[in-house]
Amino acid sequence: MTRRKILLASARGFVIVALAGSFAGPRLALAIGPDEQQAELANAMGNAKVSLQQGFTASEREGQPISGKFEVENGKLQLSVYTAKEGKFFEVIVDHMTGNIAKVEPITEGEDLTHAKAQKAAMDRAKVKLADAAEKAKGIVGEALVVSAIPELKGDSPVAAVVLLAGKRFSTVSEPLS
C-alpha cells in the first residue's frame, strides 16, 4: 500500500469517527473507535522516544524535510521522513528510540515520487518549516503526539495536514505554511 493510500485511508477514518461522534454523541464514537491500523498505530506510538519534529531535525542532513509520519511497518513502529536534495528525493527512516538515521532510500519512481514532487512544490512556497507547523498544531490540541505532517497546495497557498494523537483519539489540523 502506498504512502498516499495509507494517509487517505487514515483521513477517511478520522472523518468517519468525528462525524459519528458529532451526530451520535461520544458514547457511539467510542463504540465505533478507530480501525485496526489506527489502533495498532495508537498503541505503538507509546513506545516512541523521539517526536516527529525531532525526526525532521535529524533528517535535515539528508535534505529539506518535505513530509513525515509515524507508521507501523511489518508490525513495528517506524518514523519516515521524505526529504528533497539537489532535485532528488529520499525516504529517511529515523530510529524512533534514538533519533539517529537508520536508513536512507532514494525515491525514484511510482506514486511515492509523484507525492514527493507535490510535497516539494508545497514546501517551495512555504515560509514555515514543517516542524514548526507541527508544533503549532500540537498546541491547538494540547497534550498530543504529532503522528504526521503532510504539506499540500490549496490553491496557491501551502498548508500542512497535521495528524495528532491525544490518548487513543486522532484528529487532523490544517496548519498554514505561509
Short mmCIF file of N, CA and C in Angstrom, two decimals:
data_model
loop_
_atom_site.label_atom_id
_atom_site.label_comp_id
_atom_site.label_asym_id
_atom_site.label_seq_id
_atom_site.Cartn_x
_atom_site.Cartn_y
_atom_site.Cartn_z
N MET A 1 0.86 -1.17 0.00
CA MET A 1 0.00 0.00 0.00
C MET A 1 0.90 1.23 0.00
N THR A 2 0.60 2.20 -0.84
CA THR A 2 1.43 3.38 -0.94
C THR A 2 1.16 4.33 0.21
N ARG A 3 2.10 5.20 0.41
CA ARG A 3 2.04 6.20 1.48
C ARG A 3 0.78 7.04 1.36
N ARG A 4 0.45 7.45 0.12
CA ARG A 4 -0.72 8.30 -0.08
C ARG A 4 -2.00 7.55 0.26
N LYS A 5 -2.10 6.28 -0.15
CA LYS A 5 -3.30 5.49 0.13
C LYS A 5 -3.48 5.32 1.63
N ILE A 6 -2.39 5.11 2.34
CA ILE A 6 -2.46 4.96 3.79
C ILE A 6 -2.96 6.25 4.43
N LEU A 7 -2.40 7.39 3.98
CA LEU A 7 -2.81 8.68 4.53
C LEU A 7 -4.28 8.96 4.23
N LEU A 8 -4.71 8.66 2.99
CA LEU A 8 -6.11 8.90 2.64
C LEU A 8 -7.04 8.01 3.45
N ALA A 9 -6.66 6.74 3.62
CA ALA A 9 -7.49 5.82 4.41
C ALA A 9 -7.57 6.30 5.86
N SER A 10 -6.45 6.77 6.39
CA SER A 10 -6.44 7.28 7.77
C SER A 10 -7.32 8.51 7.88
N ALA A 11 -7.21 9.42 6.90
CA ALA A 11 -8.01 10.64 6.94
C ALA A 11 -9.50 10.30 6.88
N ARG A 12 -9.87 9.35 6.01
CA ARG A 12 -11.28 8.95 5.93
C ARG A 12 -11.75 8.39 7.27
N GLY A 13 -10.91 7.59 7.89
CA GLY A 13 -11.27 7.02 9.19
C GLY A 13 -11.48 8.10 10.24
N PHE A 14 -10.62 9.12 10.23
CA PHE A 14 -10.75 10.21 11.19
C PHE A 14 -12.06 10.95 10.98
N VAL A 15 -12.40 11.20 9.71
CA VAL A 15 -13.63 11.93 9.40
C VAL A 15 -14.85 11.11 9.82
N ILE A 16 -14.86 9.82 9.54
CA ILE A 16 -15.99 8.96 9.91
C ILE A 16 -16.18 8.94 11.42
N VAL A 17 -15.09 8.78 12.15
CA VAL A 17 -15.18 8.75 13.61
C VAL A 17 -15.66 10.11 14.14
N ALA A 18 -15.13 11.20 13.56
CA ALA A 18 -15.53 12.53 14.02
C ALA A 18 -17.01 12.78 13.72
N LEU A 19 -17.46 12.42 12.52
CA LEU A 19 -18.87 12.61 12.18
C LEU A 19 -19.77 11.75 13.05
N ALA A 20 -19.39 10.52 13.28
CA ALA A 20 -20.20 9.64 14.13
C ALA A 20 -20.32 10.24 15.53
N GLY A 21 -19.22 10.78 16.02
CA GLY A 21 -19.24 11.37 17.35
C GLY A 21 -20.10 12.62 17.41
N SER A 22 -20.08 13.42 16.35
CA SER A 22 -20.86 14.65 16.38
C SER A 22 -22.36 14.39 16.23
N PHE A 23 -22.74 13.32 15.50
CA PHE A 23 -24.16 13.03 15.31
C PHE A 23 -24.72 12.09 16.37
N ALA A 24 -23.93 11.19 16.85
CA ALA A 24 -24.47 10.17 17.75
C ALA A 24 -24.02 10.34 19.19
N GLY A 25 -23.16 11.30 19.45
CA GLY A 25 -22.68 11.52 20.80
C GLY A 25 -21.42 10.72 21.07
N PRO A 26 -20.72 11.06 22.12
CA PRO A 26 -19.42 10.43 22.39
C PRO A 26 -19.50 8.94 22.67
N ARG A 27 -20.62 8.47 23.18
CA ARG A 27 -20.72 7.05 23.51
C ARG A 27 -20.64 6.18 22.25
N LEU A 28 -21.34 6.58 21.18
CA LEU A 28 -21.31 5.82 19.94
C LEU A 28 -19.94 5.95 19.27
N ALA A 29 -19.32 7.12 19.34
CA ALA A 29 -18.00 7.30 18.74
C ALA A 29 -17.01 6.35 19.39
N LEU A 30 -17.11 6.13 20.67
CA LEU A 30 -16.22 5.19 21.34
C LEU A 30 -16.53 3.77 20.92
N ALA A 31 -17.80 3.48 20.66
CA ALA A 31 -18.16 2.13 20.23
C ALA A 31 -17.60 1.84 18.83
N ILE A 32 -17.58 2.84 17.95
CA ILE A 32 -17.04 2.66 16.60
C ILE A 32 -15.52 2.56 16.69
N GLY A 33 -14.90 3.52 17.37
CA GLY A 33 -13.46 3.52 17.58
C GLY A 33 -12.67 3.56 16.29
N PRO A 34 -11.36 3.71 16.40
CA PRO A 34 -10.52 3.73 15.21
C PRO A 34 -10.42 2.33 14.61
N ASP A 35 -10.08 2.30 13.33
CA ASP A 35 -9.95 0.99 12.69
C ASP A 35 -8.71 0.27 13.22
N GLU A 36 -8.50 -0.94 12.74
CA GLU A 36 -7.42 -1.78 13.26
C GLU A 36 -6.04 -1.15 13.09
N GLN A 37 -5.78 -0.54 11.93
CA GLN A 37 -4.49 0.11 11.69
C GLN A 37 -4.28 1.29 12.63
N GLN A 38 -5.33 2.07 12.81
CA GLN A 38 -5.23 3.22 13.71
C GLN A 38 -4.97 2.76 15.14
N ALA A 39 -5.67 1.71 15.57
CA ALA A 39 -5.47 1.19 16.92
C ALA A 39 -4.04 0.68 17.09
N GLU A 40 -3.54 -0.01 16.08
CA GLU A 40 -2.16 -0.52 16.14
C GLU A 40 -1.17 0.65 16.22
N LEU A 41 -1.39 1.69 15.42
CA LEU A 41 -0.51 2.86 15.45
C LEU A 41 -0.61 3.58 16.80
N ALA A 42 -1.82 3.76 17.30
CA ALA A 42 -2.00 4.43 18.59
C ALA A 42 -1.27 3.68 19.70
N ASN A 43 -1.36 2.36 19.71
CA ASN A 43 -0.66 1.57 20.72
C ASN A 43 0.86 1.67 20.56
N ALA A 44 1.34 1.63 19.33
CA ALA A 44 2.78 1.68 19.08
C ALA A 44 3.38 3.04 19.40
N MET A 45 2.61 4.11 19.24
CA MET A 45 3.13 5.46 19.47
C MET A 45 3.61 5.66 20.91
N GLY A 46 3.07 4.90 21.85
CA GLY A 46 3.51 5.00 23.23
C GLY A 46 4.96 4.59 23.42
N ASN A 47 5.52 3.84 22.46
CA ASN A 47 6.90 3.40 22.56
C ASN A 47 7.90 4.40 21.99
N ALA A 48 7.43 5.41 21.27
CA ALA A 48 8.33 6.37 20.63
C ALA A 48 8.98 7.29 21.66
N LYS A 49 10.27 7.41 21.58
CA LYS A 49 11.02 8.33 22.45
C LYS A 49 11.36 9.62 21.71
N VAL A 50 11.21 9.59 20.39
CA VAL A 50 11.56 10.72 19.52
C VAL A 50 10.28 11.26 18.90
N SER A 51 10.14 12.57 18.86
CA SER A 51 8.96 13.20 18.25
C SER A 51 9.17 13.33 16.74
N LEU A 52 8.07 13.55 16.04
CA LEU A 52 8.17 13.78 14.61
C LEU A 52 9.02 15.02 14.34
N GLN A 53 8.87 16.04 15.17
CA GLN A 53 9.65 17.25 15.00
C GLN A 53 11.15 16.94 15.11
N GLN A 54 11.55 16.09 16.05
CA GLN A 54 12.95 15.69 16.18
C GLN A 54 13.38 14.88 14.97
N GLY A 55 12.48 14.08 14.42
CA GLY A 55 12.77 13.34 13.20
C GLY A 55 13.04 14.27 12.03
N PHE A 56 12.28 15.36 11.93
CA PHE A 56 12.53 16.35 10.89
C PHE A 56 13.94 16.94 11.04
N THR A 57 14.30 17.28 12.26
CA THR A 57 15.62 17.86 12.51
C THR A 57 16.74 16.87 12.15
N ALA A 58 16.59 15.63 12.56
CA ALA A 58 17.60 14.61 12.27
C ALA A 58 17.75 14.40 10.77
N SER A 59 16.65 14.44 10.04
CA SER A 59 16.69 14.15 8.60
C SER A 59 17.24 15.30 7.76
N GLU A 60 17.42 16.47 8.35
CA GLU A 60 17.88 17.64 7.59
C GLU A 60 19.24 17.41 6.93
N ARG A 61 20.06 16.54 7.47
CA ARG A 61 21.37 16.30 6.84
C ARG A 61 21.21 15.57 5.50
N GLU A 62 20.02 14.99 5.27
CA GLU A 62 19.73 14.30 4.01
C GLU A 62 18.90 15.16 3.07
N GLY A 63 18.68 16.41 3.42
CA GLY A 63 17.93 17.33 2.58
C GLY A 63 16.82 18.03 3.35
N GLN A 64 16.03 18.79 2.62
CA GLN A 64 14.91 19.52 3.22
C GLN A 64 13.77 18.55 3.51
N PRO A 65 13.31 18.47 4.76
CA PRO A 65 12.15 17.63 5.05
C PRO A 65 10.92 18.17 4.32
N ILE A 66 10.24 17.29 3.58
CA ILE A 66 9.05 17.71 2.83
C ILE A 66 7.79 17.00 3.32
N SER A 67 7.92 15.99 4.16
CA SER A 67 6.78 15.36 4.82
C SER A 67 7.32 14.36 5.83
N GLY A 68 6.47 13.93 6.74
CA GLY A 68 6.91 12.94 7.72
C GLY A 68 5.73 12.30 8.41
N LYS A 69 5.97 11.05 8.84
CA LYS A 69 4.90 10.37 9.56
C LYS A 69 5.45 9.17 10.34
N PHE A 70 4.72 8.84 11.38
CA PHE A 70 4.91 7.57 12.07
C PHE A 70 3.98 6.58 11.39
N GLU A 71 4.43 5.34 11.25
CA GLU A 71 3.60 4.29 10.69
C GLU A 71 4.04 2.96 11.28
N VAL A 72 3.17 1.98 11.18
CA VAL A 72 3.52 0.64 11.60
C VAL A 72 3.85 -0.14 10.34
N GLU A 73 5.07 -0.59 10.23
CA GLU A 73 5.56 -1.33 9.08
C GLU A 73 6.03 -2.71 9.55
N ASN A 74 5.42 -3.75 9.03
CA ASN A 74 5.75 -5.13 9.44
C ASN A 74 5.65 -5.32 10.95
N GLY A 75 4.63 -4.71 11.55
CA GLY A 75 4.38 -4.86 12.97
C GLY A 75 5.24 -3.99 13.87
N LYS A 76 6.09 -3.14 13.29
CA LYS A 76 6.99 -2.30 14.08
C LYS A 76 6.77 -0.82 13.77
N LEU A 77 6.89 0.01 14.80
CA LEU A 77 6.75 1.45 14.62
C LEU A 77 7.93 1.97 13.82
N GLN A 78 7.64 2.87 12.89
CA GLN A 78 8.69 3.45 12.04
C GLN A 78 8.43 4.94 11.89
N LEU A 79 9.48 5.73 11.91
CA LEU A 79 9.40 7.17 11.67
C LEU A 79 10.02 7.44 10.31
N SER A 80 9.19 7.85 9.36
CA SER A 80 9.59 8.05 7.97
C SER A 80 9.49 9.53 7.61
N VAL A 81 10.59 10.07 7.06
CA VAL A 81 10.60 11.46 6.62
C VAL A 81 11.04 11.48 5.16
N TYR A 82 10.25 12.16 4.32
CA TYR A 82 10.66 12.37 2.94
C TYR A 82 11.48 13.66 2.91
N THR A 83 12.60 13.62 2.17
CA THR A 83 13.44 14.80 2.02
C THR A 83 13.71 15.05 0.53
N ALA A 84 14.10 16.29 0.24
CA ALA A 84 14.48 16.68 -1.12
C ALA A 84 15.85 17.34 -1.05
N LYS A 85 16.74 16.93 -1.99
CA LYS A 85 18.09 17.48 -2.01
C LYS A 85 18.61 17.44 -3.45
N GLU A 86 18.96 18.59 -3.97
CA GLU A 86 19.55 18.70 -5.31
C GLU A 86 18.69 18.02 -6.37
N GLY A 87 17.38 18.22 -6.31
CA GLY A 87 16.48 17.67 -7.30
C GLY A 87 16.16 16.19 -7.13
N LYS A 88 16.65 15.59 -6.07
CA LYS A 88 16.39 14.17 -5.81
C LYS A 88 15.58 14.05 -4.52
N PHE A 89 14.89 12.91 -4.38
CA PHE A 89 14.04 12.69 -3.22
C PHE A 89 14.48 11.42 -2.49
N PHE A 90 14.31 11.44 -1.16
CA PHE A 90 14.75 10.33 -0.32
C PHE A 90 13.71 10.06 0.76
N GLU A 91 13.63 8.79 1.16
CA GLU A 91 12.88 8.42 2.36
C GLU A 91 13.92 8.15 3.43
N VAL A 92 13.86 8.92 4.49
CA VAL A 92 14.79 8.78 5.61
C VAL A 92 14.05 8.11 6.76
N ILE A 93 14.55 6.97 7.18
CA ILE A 93 13.97 6.28 8.33
C ILE A 93 14.78 6.69 9.55
N VAL A 94 14.10 7.31 10.50
CA VAL A 94 14.74 7.78 11.74
C VAL A 94 14.37 6.80 12.85
N ASP A 95 15.37 6.37 13.59
CA ASP A 95 15.12 5.47 14.72
C ASP A 95 14.27 6.21 15.75
N HIS A 96 13.06 5.69 16.02
CA HIS A 96 12.12 6.38 16.92
C HIS A 96 12.53 6.29 18.39
N MET A 97 13.58 5.53 18.68
CA MET A 97 14.07 5.43 20.06
C MET A 97 15.27 6.35 20.31
N THR A 98 16.15 6.51 19.30
CA THR A 98 17.39 7.28 19.50
C THR A 98 17.43 8.60 18.74
N GLY A 99 16.66 8.70 17.67
CA GLY A 99 16.70 9.90 16.83
C GLY A 99 17.79 9.85 15.78
N ASN A 100 18.53 8.75 15.70
CA ASN A 100 19.56 8.59 14.68
C ASN A 100 18.93 8.12 13.37
N ILE A 101 19.59 8.46 12.28
CA ILE A 101 19.12 7.99 10.98
C ILE A 101 19.46 6.51 10.85
N ALA A 102 18.45 5.70 10.59
CA ALA A 102 18.64 4.25 10.47
C ALA A 102 18.86 3.83 9.02
N LYS A 103 18.19 4.52 8.08
CA LYS A 103 18.28 4.12 6.68
C LYS A 103 17.86 5.29 5.80
N VAL A 104 18.49 5.39 4.62
CA VAL A 104 18.12 6.39 3.63
C VAL A 104 17.95 5.66 2.30
N GLU A 105 16.77 5.81 1.69
CA GLU A 105 16.50 5.17 0.40
C GLU A 105 16.07 6.23 -0.60
N PRO A 106 16.61 6.20 -1.81
CA PRO A 106 16.15 7.14 -2.83
C PRO A 106 14.73 6.81 -3.27
N ILE A 107 13.98 7.85 -3.60
CA ILE A 107 12.64 7.70 -4.15
C ILE A 107 12.77 8.01 -5.64
N THR A 108 12.58 7.02 -6.47
CA THR A 108 12.87 7.20 -7.89
C THR A 108 11.70 6.91 -8.82
N GLU A 109 10.60 6.35 -8.29
CA GLU A 109 9.51 6.00 -9.19
C GLU A 109 8.19 5.86 -8.45
N GLY A 110 7.15 5.72 -9.25
CA GLY A 110 5.84 5.40 -8.72
C GLY A 110 5.13 6.54 -8.02
N GLU A 111 4.11 6.15 -7.26
CA GLU A 111 3.30 7.14 -6.55
C GLU A 111 4.10 7.89 -5.49
N ASP A 112 5.06 7.21 -4.86
CA ASP A 112 5.87 7.90 -3.85
C ASP A 112 6.61 9.08 -4.46
N LEU A 113 7.13 8.92 -5.69
CA LEU A 113 7.82 10.01 -6.37
C LEU A 113 6.83 11.12 -6.71
N THR A 114 5.66 10.76 -7.19
CA THR A 114 4.63 11.75 -7.51
C THR A 114 4.26 12.56 -6.27
N HIS A 115 4.08 11.88 -5.15
CA HIS A 115 3.73 12.57 -3.90
C HIS A 115 4.88 13.45 -3.43
N ALA A 116 6.10 12.95 -3.52
CA ALA A 116 7.27 13.73 -3.09
C ALA A 116 7.39 15.02 -3.91
N LYS A 117 7.14 14.94 -5.20
CA LYS A 117 7.20 16.14 -6.05
C LYS A 117 6.13 17.15 -5.64
N ALA A 118 4.93 16.68 -5.37
CA ALA A 118 3.84 17.57 -4.95
C ALA A 118 4.15 18.20 -3.59
N GLN A 119 4.71 17.40 -2.67
CA GLN A 119 5.07 17.91 -1.35
C GLN A 119 6.19 18.94 -1.46
N LYS A 120 7.15 18.70 -2.34
CA LYS A 120 8.25 19.66 -2.55
C LYS A 120 7.70 20.96 -3.12
N ALA A 121 6.75 20.87 -4.05
CA ALA A 121 6.15 22.07 -4.62
C ALA A 121 5.47 22.90 -3.53
N ALA A 122 4.79 22.24 -2.61
CA ALA A 122 4.15 22.96 -1.50
C ALA A 122 5.20 23.58 -0.59
N MET A 123 6.26 22.84 -0.28
CA MET A 123 7.30 23.36 0.62
C MET A 123 8.11 24.48 -0.04
N ASP A 124 8.19 24.49 -1.37
CA ASP A 124 8.89 25.59 -2.06
C ASP A 124 8.18 26.91 -1.85
N ARG A 125 6.89 26.89 -1.59
CA ARG A 125 6.11 28.11 -1.33
C ARG A 125 5.98 28.41 0.16
N ALA A 126 6.39 27.48 0.98
CA ALA A 126 6.22 27.62 2.44
C ALA A 126 7.23 28.61 3.02
N LYS A 127 6.79 29.31 4.02
CA LYS A 127 7.66 30.21 4.78
C LYS A 127 7.89 29.67 6.19
N VAL A 128 7.23 28.54 6.50
CA VAL A 128 7.30 27.92 7.81
C VAL A 128 7.80 26.49 7.63
N LYS A 129 8.71 26.06 8.48
CA LYS A 129 9.18 24.68 8.44
C LYS A 129 8.07 23.75 8.93
N LEU A 130 8.10 22.52 8.41
CA LEU A 130 7.10 21.53 8.84
C LEU A 130 7.15 21.29 10.35
N ALA A 131 8.36 21.24 10.90
CA ALA A 131 8.49 21.01 12.35
C ALA A 131 7.79 22.11 13.14
N ASP A 132 7.91 23.35 12.68
CA ASP A 132 7.26 24.48 13.37
C ASP A 132 5.74 24.41 13.22
N ALA A 133 5.27 24.05 12.02
CA ALA A 133 3.83 23.92 11.79
C ALA A 133 3.27 22.80 12.66
N ALA A 134 4.01 21.69 12.77
CA ALA A 134 3.56 20.56 13.60
C ALA A 134 3.47 20.97 15.06
N GLU A 135 4.45 21.72 15.52
CA GLU A 135 4.45 22.17 16.91
C GLU A 135 3.29 23.12 17.18
N LYS A 136 3.01 24.00 16.24
CA LYS A 136 1.89 24.94 16.40
C LYS A 136 0.56 24.18 16.43
N ALA A 137 0.40 23.21 15.53
CA ALA A 137 -0.83 22.40 15.51
C ALA A 137 -0.99 21.64 16.81
N LYS A 138 0.09 21.12 17.32
CA LYS A 138 0.05 20.38 18.59
C LYS A 138 -0.45 21.28 19.72
N GLY A 139 -0.07 22.55 19.69
CA GLY A 139 -0.51 23.50 20.71
C GLY A 139 -2.00 23.74 20.70
N ILE A 140 -2.64 23.55 19.55
CA ILE A 140 -4.09 23.74 19.45
C ILE A 140 -4.83 22.67 20.23
N VAL A 141 -4.32 21.44 20.17
CA VAL A 141 -5.00 20.30 20.79
C VAL A 141 -4.59 20.15 22.26
N GLY A 142 -3.40 20.55 22.61
CA GLY A 142 -2.90 20.38 23.97
C GLY A 142 -1.96 19.20 24.02
N GLU A 143 -2.13 18.35 25.02
CA GLU A 143 -1.26 17.18 25.17
C GLU A 143 -1.56 16.18 24.07
N ALA A 144 -0.74 16.19 23.04
CA ALA A 144 -0.93 15.27 21.92
C ALA A 144 0.41 14.95 21.30
N LEU A 145 0.46 13.84 20.60
CA LEU A 145 1.64 13.46 19.83
C LEU A 145 1.36 13.78 18.37
N VAL A 146 2.37 14.29 17.68
CA VAL A 146 2.23 14.56 16.25
C VAL A 146 2.55 13.26 15.52
N VAL A 147 1.57 12.75 14.77
CA VAL A 147 1.71 11.48 14.05
C VAL A 147 2.23 11.72 12.64
N SER A 148 1.76 12.77 11.97
CA SER A 148 2.23 13.06 10.63
C SER A 148 2.04 14.52 10.29
N ALA A 149 2.82 14.98 9.32
CA ALA A 149 2.69 16.33 8.79
C ALA A 149 2.97 16.23 7.29
N ILE A 150 1.92 16.46 6.49
CA ILE A 150 2.00 16.31 5.05
C ILE A 150 1.57 17.63 4.41
N PRO A 151 2.48 18.28 3.66
CA PRO A 151 2.11 19.54 3.02
C PRO A 151 1.39 19.34 1.70
N GLU A 152 0.60 20.33 1.32
CA GLU A 152 -0.06 20.35 0.03
C GLU A 152 -0.39 21.79 -0.32
N LEU A 153 -0.66 22.01 -1.59
CA LEU A 153 -1.08 23.34 -2.03
C LEU A 153 -2.59 23.37 -2.07
N LYS A 154 -3.17 24.36 -1.44
CA LYS A 154 -4.61 24.63 -1.53
C LYS A 154 -4.70 25.93 -2.31
N GLY A 155 -4.98 25.81 -3.60
CA GLY A 155 -4.87 26.97 -4.48
C GLY A 155 -3.39 27.26 -4.62
N ASP A 156 -3.00 28.48 -4.27
CA ASP A 156 -1.58 28.85 -4.29
C ASP A 156 -0.97 28.85 -2.90
N SER A 157 -1.75 28.47 -1.90
CA SER A 157 -1.28 28.55 -0.51
C SER A 157 -0.84 27.18 0.01
N PRO A 158 0.37 27.11 0.58
CA PRO A 158 0.81 25.85 1.17
C PRO A 158 0.22 25.66 2.57
N VAL A 159 -0.29 24.46 2.83
CA VAL A 159 -0.80 24.11 4.15
C VAL A 159 -0.29 22.71 4.50
N ALA A 160 -0.21 22.43 5.78
CA ALA A 160 0.19 21.10 6.23
C ALA A 160 -1.00 20.45 6.92
N ALA A 161 -1.31 19.23 6.53
CA ALA A 161 -2.29 18.42 7.24
C ALA A 161 -1.53 17.71 8.34
N VAL A 162 -1.77 18.11 9.59
CA VAL A 162 -1.06 17.56 10.74
C VAL A 162 -2.01 16.65 11.51
N VAL A 163 -1.64 15.38 11.60
CA VAL A 163 -2.44 14.40 12.34
C VAL A 163 -1.88 14.30 13.75
N LEU A 164 -2.77 14.42 14.73
CA LEU A 164 -2.39 14.40 16.14
C LEU A 164 -3.06 13.23 16.83
N LEU A 165 -2.42 12.73 17.86
CA LEU A 165 -2.96 11.64 18.67
C LEU A 165 -2.98 12.09 20.12
N ALA A 166 -4.18 12.18 20.68
CA ALA A 166 -4.36 12.52 22.09
C ALA A 166 -5.03 11.32 22.74
N GLY A 167 -4.30 10.62 23.59
CA GLY A 167 -4.81 9.38 24.15
C GLY A 167 -4.89 8.35 23.05
N LYS A 168 -6.10 7.93 22.70
CA LYS A 168 -6.31 6.99 21.59
C LYS A 168 -7.12 7.65 20.47
N ARG A 169 -7.27 8.96 20.55
CA ARG A 169 -8.07 9.68 19.57
C ARG A 169 -7.19 10.48 18.61
N PHE A 170 -7.47 10.29 17.32
CA PHE A 170 -6.78 11.01 16.28
C PHE A 170 -7.58 12.24 15.88
N SER A 171 -6.87 13.30 15.49
CA SER A 171 -7.51 14.48 14.91
C SER A 171 -6.56 15.06 13.88
N THR A 172 -7.12 15.81 12.96
CA THR A 172 -6.31 16.42 11.90
C THR A 172 -6.51 17.92 11.97
N VAL A 173 -5.39 18.65 11.91
CA VAL A 173 -5.39 20.10 11.92
C VAL A 173 -4.75 20.57 10.63
N SER A 174 -5.36 21.53 9.95
CA SER A 174 -4.77 22.12 8.76
C SER A 174 -4.03 23.37 9.19
N GLU A 175 -2.71 23.35 9.02
CA GLU A 175 -1.86 24.44 9.50
C GLU A 175 -1.25 25.18 8.32
N PRO A 176 -1.47 26.52 8.20
CA PRO A 176 -0.87 27.28 7.10
C PRO A 176 0.66 27.25 7.18
N LEU A 177 1.29 27.18 6.02
CA LEU A 177 2.76 27.19 5.96
C LEU A 177 3.30 28.51 5.42
N SER A 178 2.41 29.49 5.20
CA SER A 178 2.86 30.77 4.67
C SER A 178 2.83 31.85 5.71
#
